[in-house]
XYZ file of C-alpha atoms in Angstrom:
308
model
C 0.000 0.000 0.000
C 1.145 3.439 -0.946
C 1.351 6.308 1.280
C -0.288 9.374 1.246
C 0.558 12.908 2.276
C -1.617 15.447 2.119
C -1.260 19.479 3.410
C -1.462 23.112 3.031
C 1.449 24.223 0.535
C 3.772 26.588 2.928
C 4.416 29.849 1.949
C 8.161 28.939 1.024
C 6.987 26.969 -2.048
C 4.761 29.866 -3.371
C 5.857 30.235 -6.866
C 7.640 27.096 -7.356
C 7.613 24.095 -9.437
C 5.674 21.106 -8.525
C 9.147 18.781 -8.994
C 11.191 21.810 -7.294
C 8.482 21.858 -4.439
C 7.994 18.653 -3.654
C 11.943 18.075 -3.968
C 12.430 20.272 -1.109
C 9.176 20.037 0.807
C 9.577 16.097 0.947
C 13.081 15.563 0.379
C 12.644 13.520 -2.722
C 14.885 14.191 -6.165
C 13.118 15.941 -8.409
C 13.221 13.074 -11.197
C 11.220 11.019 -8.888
C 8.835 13.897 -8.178
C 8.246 14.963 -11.725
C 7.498 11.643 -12.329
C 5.488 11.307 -9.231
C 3.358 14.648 -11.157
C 3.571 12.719 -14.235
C 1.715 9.690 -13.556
C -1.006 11.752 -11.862
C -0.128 11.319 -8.440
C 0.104 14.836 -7.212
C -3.158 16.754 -7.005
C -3.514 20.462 -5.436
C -7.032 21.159 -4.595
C -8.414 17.981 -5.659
C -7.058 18.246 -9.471
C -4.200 16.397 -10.917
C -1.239 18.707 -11.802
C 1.969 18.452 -13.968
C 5.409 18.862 -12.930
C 5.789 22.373 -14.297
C 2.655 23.366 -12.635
C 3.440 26.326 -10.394
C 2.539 25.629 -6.355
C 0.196 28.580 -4.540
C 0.456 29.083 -1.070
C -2.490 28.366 0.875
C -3.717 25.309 -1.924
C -4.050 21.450 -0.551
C -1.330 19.534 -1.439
C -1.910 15.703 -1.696
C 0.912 13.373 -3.122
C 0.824 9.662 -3.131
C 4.299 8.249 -2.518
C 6.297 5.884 -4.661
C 7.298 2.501 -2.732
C 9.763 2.820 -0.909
C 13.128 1.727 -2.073
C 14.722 -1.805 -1.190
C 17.420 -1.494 1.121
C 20.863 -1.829 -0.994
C 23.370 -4.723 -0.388
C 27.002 -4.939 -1.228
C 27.993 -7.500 -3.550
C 31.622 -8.795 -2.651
C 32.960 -9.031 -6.451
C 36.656 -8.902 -7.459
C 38.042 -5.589 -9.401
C 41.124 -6.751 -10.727
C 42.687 -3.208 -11.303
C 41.767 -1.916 -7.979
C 44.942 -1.617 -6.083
C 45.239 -1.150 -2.051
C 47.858 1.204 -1.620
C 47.929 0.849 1.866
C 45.972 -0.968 4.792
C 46.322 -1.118 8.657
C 43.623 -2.092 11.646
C 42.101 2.140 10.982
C 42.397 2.477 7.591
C 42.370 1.245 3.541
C 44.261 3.749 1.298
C 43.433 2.734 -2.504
C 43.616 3.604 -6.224
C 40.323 3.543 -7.512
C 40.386 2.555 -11.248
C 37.555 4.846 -13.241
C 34.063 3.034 -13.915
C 34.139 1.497 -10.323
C 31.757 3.662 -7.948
C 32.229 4.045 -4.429
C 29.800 1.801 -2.982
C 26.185 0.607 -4.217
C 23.038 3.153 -5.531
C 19.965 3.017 -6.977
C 20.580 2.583 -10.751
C 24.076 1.868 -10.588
C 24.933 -2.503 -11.449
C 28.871 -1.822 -11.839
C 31.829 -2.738 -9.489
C 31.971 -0.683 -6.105
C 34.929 0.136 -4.119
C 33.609 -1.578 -0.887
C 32.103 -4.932 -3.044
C 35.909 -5.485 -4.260
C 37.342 -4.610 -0.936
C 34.828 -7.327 1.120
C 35.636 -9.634 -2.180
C 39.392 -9.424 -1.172
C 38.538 -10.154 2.556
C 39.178 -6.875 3.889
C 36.962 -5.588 6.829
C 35.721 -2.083 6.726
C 34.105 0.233 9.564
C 30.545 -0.798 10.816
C 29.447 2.965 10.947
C 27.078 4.944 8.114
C 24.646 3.343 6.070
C 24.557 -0.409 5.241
C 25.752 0.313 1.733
C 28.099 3.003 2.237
C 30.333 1.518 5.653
C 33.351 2.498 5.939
C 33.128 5.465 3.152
C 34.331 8.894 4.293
C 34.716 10.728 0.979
C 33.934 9.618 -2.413
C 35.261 9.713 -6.226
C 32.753 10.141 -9.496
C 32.882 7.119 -11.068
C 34.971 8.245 -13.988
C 37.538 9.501 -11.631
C 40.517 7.478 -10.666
C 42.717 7.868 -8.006
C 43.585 8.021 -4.380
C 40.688 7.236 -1.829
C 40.913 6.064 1.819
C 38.249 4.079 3.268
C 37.216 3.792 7.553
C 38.521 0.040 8.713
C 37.499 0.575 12.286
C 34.927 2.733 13.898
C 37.415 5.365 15.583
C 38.546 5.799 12.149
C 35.222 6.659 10.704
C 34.775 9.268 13.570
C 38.083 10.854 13.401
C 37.993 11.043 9.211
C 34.667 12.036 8.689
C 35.033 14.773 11.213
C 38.777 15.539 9.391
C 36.939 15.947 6.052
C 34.216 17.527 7.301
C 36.733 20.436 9.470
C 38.984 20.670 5.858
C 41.769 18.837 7.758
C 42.560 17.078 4.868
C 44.696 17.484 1.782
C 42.901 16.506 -1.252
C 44.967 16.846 -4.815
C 44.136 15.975 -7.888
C 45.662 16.751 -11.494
C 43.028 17.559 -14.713
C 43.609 18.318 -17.692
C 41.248 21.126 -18.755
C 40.811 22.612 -22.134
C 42.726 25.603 -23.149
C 44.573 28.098 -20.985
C 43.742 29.368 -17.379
C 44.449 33.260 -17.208
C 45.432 33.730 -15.040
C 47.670 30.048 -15.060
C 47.443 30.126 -11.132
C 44.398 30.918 -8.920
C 41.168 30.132 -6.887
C 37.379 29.311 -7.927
C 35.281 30.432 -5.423
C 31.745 29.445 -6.312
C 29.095 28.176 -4.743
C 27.497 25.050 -6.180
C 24.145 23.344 -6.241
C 21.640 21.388 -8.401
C 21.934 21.993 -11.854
C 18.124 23.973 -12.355
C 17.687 22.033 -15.391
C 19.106 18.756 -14.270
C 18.664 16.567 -11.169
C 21.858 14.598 -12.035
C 23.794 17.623 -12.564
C 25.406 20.591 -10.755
C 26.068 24.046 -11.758
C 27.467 27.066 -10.200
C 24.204 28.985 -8.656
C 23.636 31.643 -6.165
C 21.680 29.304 -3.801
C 24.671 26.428 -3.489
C 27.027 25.684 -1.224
C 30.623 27.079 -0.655
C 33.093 25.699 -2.825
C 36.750 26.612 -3.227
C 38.840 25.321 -5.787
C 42.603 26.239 -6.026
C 44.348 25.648 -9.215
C 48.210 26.214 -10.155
C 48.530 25.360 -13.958
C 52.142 22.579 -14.680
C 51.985 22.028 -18.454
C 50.540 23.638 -21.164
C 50.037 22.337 -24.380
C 48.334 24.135 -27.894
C 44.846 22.751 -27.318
C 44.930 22.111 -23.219
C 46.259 22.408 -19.957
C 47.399 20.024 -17.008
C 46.444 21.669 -13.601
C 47.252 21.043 -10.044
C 44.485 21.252 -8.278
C 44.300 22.008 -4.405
C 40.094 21.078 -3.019
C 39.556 22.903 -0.175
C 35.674 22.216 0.026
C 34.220 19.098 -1.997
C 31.447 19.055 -3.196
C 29.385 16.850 -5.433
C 31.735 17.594 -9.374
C 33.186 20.374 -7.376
C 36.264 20.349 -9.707
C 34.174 19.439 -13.190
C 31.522 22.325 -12.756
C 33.802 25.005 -11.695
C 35.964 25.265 -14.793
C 33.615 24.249 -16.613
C 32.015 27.738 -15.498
C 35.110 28.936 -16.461
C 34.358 27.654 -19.955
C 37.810 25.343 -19.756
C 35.857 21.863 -18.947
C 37.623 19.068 -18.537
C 38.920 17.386 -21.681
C 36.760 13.982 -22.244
C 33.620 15.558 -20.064
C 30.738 16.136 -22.516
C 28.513 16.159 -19.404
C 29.557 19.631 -18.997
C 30.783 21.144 -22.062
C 33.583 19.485 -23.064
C 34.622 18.694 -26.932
C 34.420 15.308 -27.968
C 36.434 15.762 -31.262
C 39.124 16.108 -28.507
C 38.232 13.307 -26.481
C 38.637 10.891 -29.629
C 41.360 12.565 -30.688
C 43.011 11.211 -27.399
C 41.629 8.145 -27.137
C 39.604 9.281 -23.925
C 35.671 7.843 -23.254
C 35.858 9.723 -19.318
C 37.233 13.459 -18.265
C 40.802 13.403 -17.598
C 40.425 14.280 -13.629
C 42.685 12.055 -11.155
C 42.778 12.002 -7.339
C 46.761 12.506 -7.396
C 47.193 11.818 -3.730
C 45.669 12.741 -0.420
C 47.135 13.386 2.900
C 45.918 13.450 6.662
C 46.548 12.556 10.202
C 46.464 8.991 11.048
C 43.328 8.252 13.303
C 45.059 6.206 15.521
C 48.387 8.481 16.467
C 47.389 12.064 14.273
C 50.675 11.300 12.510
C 50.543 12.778 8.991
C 50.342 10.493 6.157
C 50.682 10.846 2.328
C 49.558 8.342 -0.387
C 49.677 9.308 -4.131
C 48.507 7.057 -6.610
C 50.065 6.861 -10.608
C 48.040 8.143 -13.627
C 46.681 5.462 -14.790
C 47.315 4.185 -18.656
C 44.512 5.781 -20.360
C 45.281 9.076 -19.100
C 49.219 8.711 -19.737
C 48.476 8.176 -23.341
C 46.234 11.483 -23.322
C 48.929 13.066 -22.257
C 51.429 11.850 -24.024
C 49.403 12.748 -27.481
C 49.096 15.956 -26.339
C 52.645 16.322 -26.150
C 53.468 15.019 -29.092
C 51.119 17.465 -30.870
């Protein structure tokens, strides 16, 4: 049986979107509420309304729920070009090759992070939601790169809390297209839902903080290779600022980028890599450092680039 929620619309929704609305007033995405509106399960005042409809304050709300989701499981399976960098009773340090995600979502039937890890025996902090234990920060799934995971429960208090405070070094390398003038500086931004999009992000005036540092190391006639220095990070923090900047990453058609390039260097994923990452150690607050290779598919980007 479906559930049913029915109410006044506030005056903060006055104006808005059904999908924007219901987004915010129930805390669902706004795909699944525009196609909540869609299928005729959203009436105000008794009459079915669309998803572009716009909400009056005052009106009676009624919206009849989707089921709710099955809880997600992890799935120990191998990933044979997942490397563990480094591992200890607090922590898992690894390189995460691109098309592996994190951990499980809705929609997503690739490799995870955590399914290879618990494939290769490895145990991994109790604490944070059944499918995402043990994760303290993520990567995109097309990024590769350095990513440390909780193994014990102090660890998932003391690294959540380091992220969370900025305590921690995050660096990654992208190559972006064209030249940054100038070649070294900061993005300060702040970035939110794409207002278009629900699976994409864009630099808006109601986001969050988000501060990029950038300090350009090669240039070449069509691109640049940047060393990039996160101090927030958010959700394609590092995609969605330059590609505000209109220099995208090269190989990122999901926000601008130019796929003549892309096949010109043999790339089918943005050339963004989590270089290497450094913190205190959970269990003494000694500082560590791990840094993980570019893996082959960006090498040979670069190296064509240099050879043009």
């Amino acid at each position: 049986m479906r559930e049913s929620r029915a109410m006044p619309v506030p005056d903060g929704l006055d104006g808005m979107r059904v999908d924007a609305g219901l987004a915010r007033l129930l805390g669902l995405s706004r795909t699944v509420a525009a196609s909540l509106a869609d299928d005729g399960d959203v009436t105000v005042d008794g009459a079915a309304v669309g998803k572009s409809h716009k909400l009056r304050a005052g009106t009676w709300l009624d919206v009849t729920l989707p089921e709710p989701e099955q809880p997600l499981r992890v799935e120990p399976t191998p990933v044979e070009d997942l490397q563990v960098l480094y591992h200890d009773s607090d922590i898992i340090v690894v390189d995460k090759p691109p098309g592996v995600a994190a951990h499980p979502s809705q929609g997503w039937t690739g490799p995870t992070v955590v399914g290879a890890l618990a494939a290769a025996g490895f145990r991994i902090s109790t604490s944070g939601a059944a499918e995402r234990q043990g994760i303290v920060s993520r990567l995109d799934v097309g990024t590769s790169g350095v990513m440390v995971l909780a193994a014990s429960e102090h660890a998932y208090t003391m690294l959540k809390r380091a992220f969370k405070e900025r305590n921690v070094d995050k660096v990654y390398h992208a190559v972006v297209q064209g030249h940054l003038d100038p070649p070294v500086g900061t993005v300060d931004a702040p970035i939110g839902r794409h207002p278009g999009s629900d699976w994409r992000f864009a630099v808006t005036s109601r986001g969050k903080e988000s501060v990029t540092h950038y300090e350009t190391i090669e240039m070449f006639a069509a691109a640049s290779l940047l060393d990039i220095d996160l101090e927030t990070g958010r959700t394609h923090q590092i995609r969605v600022h330059f590609s505000a900047l209109h220099h995208p990453c090269v190989g990122d058609p999901t926000y601008g980028a130019d796929p003549k390039l892309a096949a010109r260097l043999g790339l089918d994923r943005q050339w963004l890599h989590a270089r290497s990452l450094s913190f205190a150690h959970p269990a003494d607050g000694r500082r560590v450092e791990f840094t993980a290779p570019y893996p082959a598919d960006l090498q040979h980007a670069l190296d064509v680039l240099r050879e043009s």
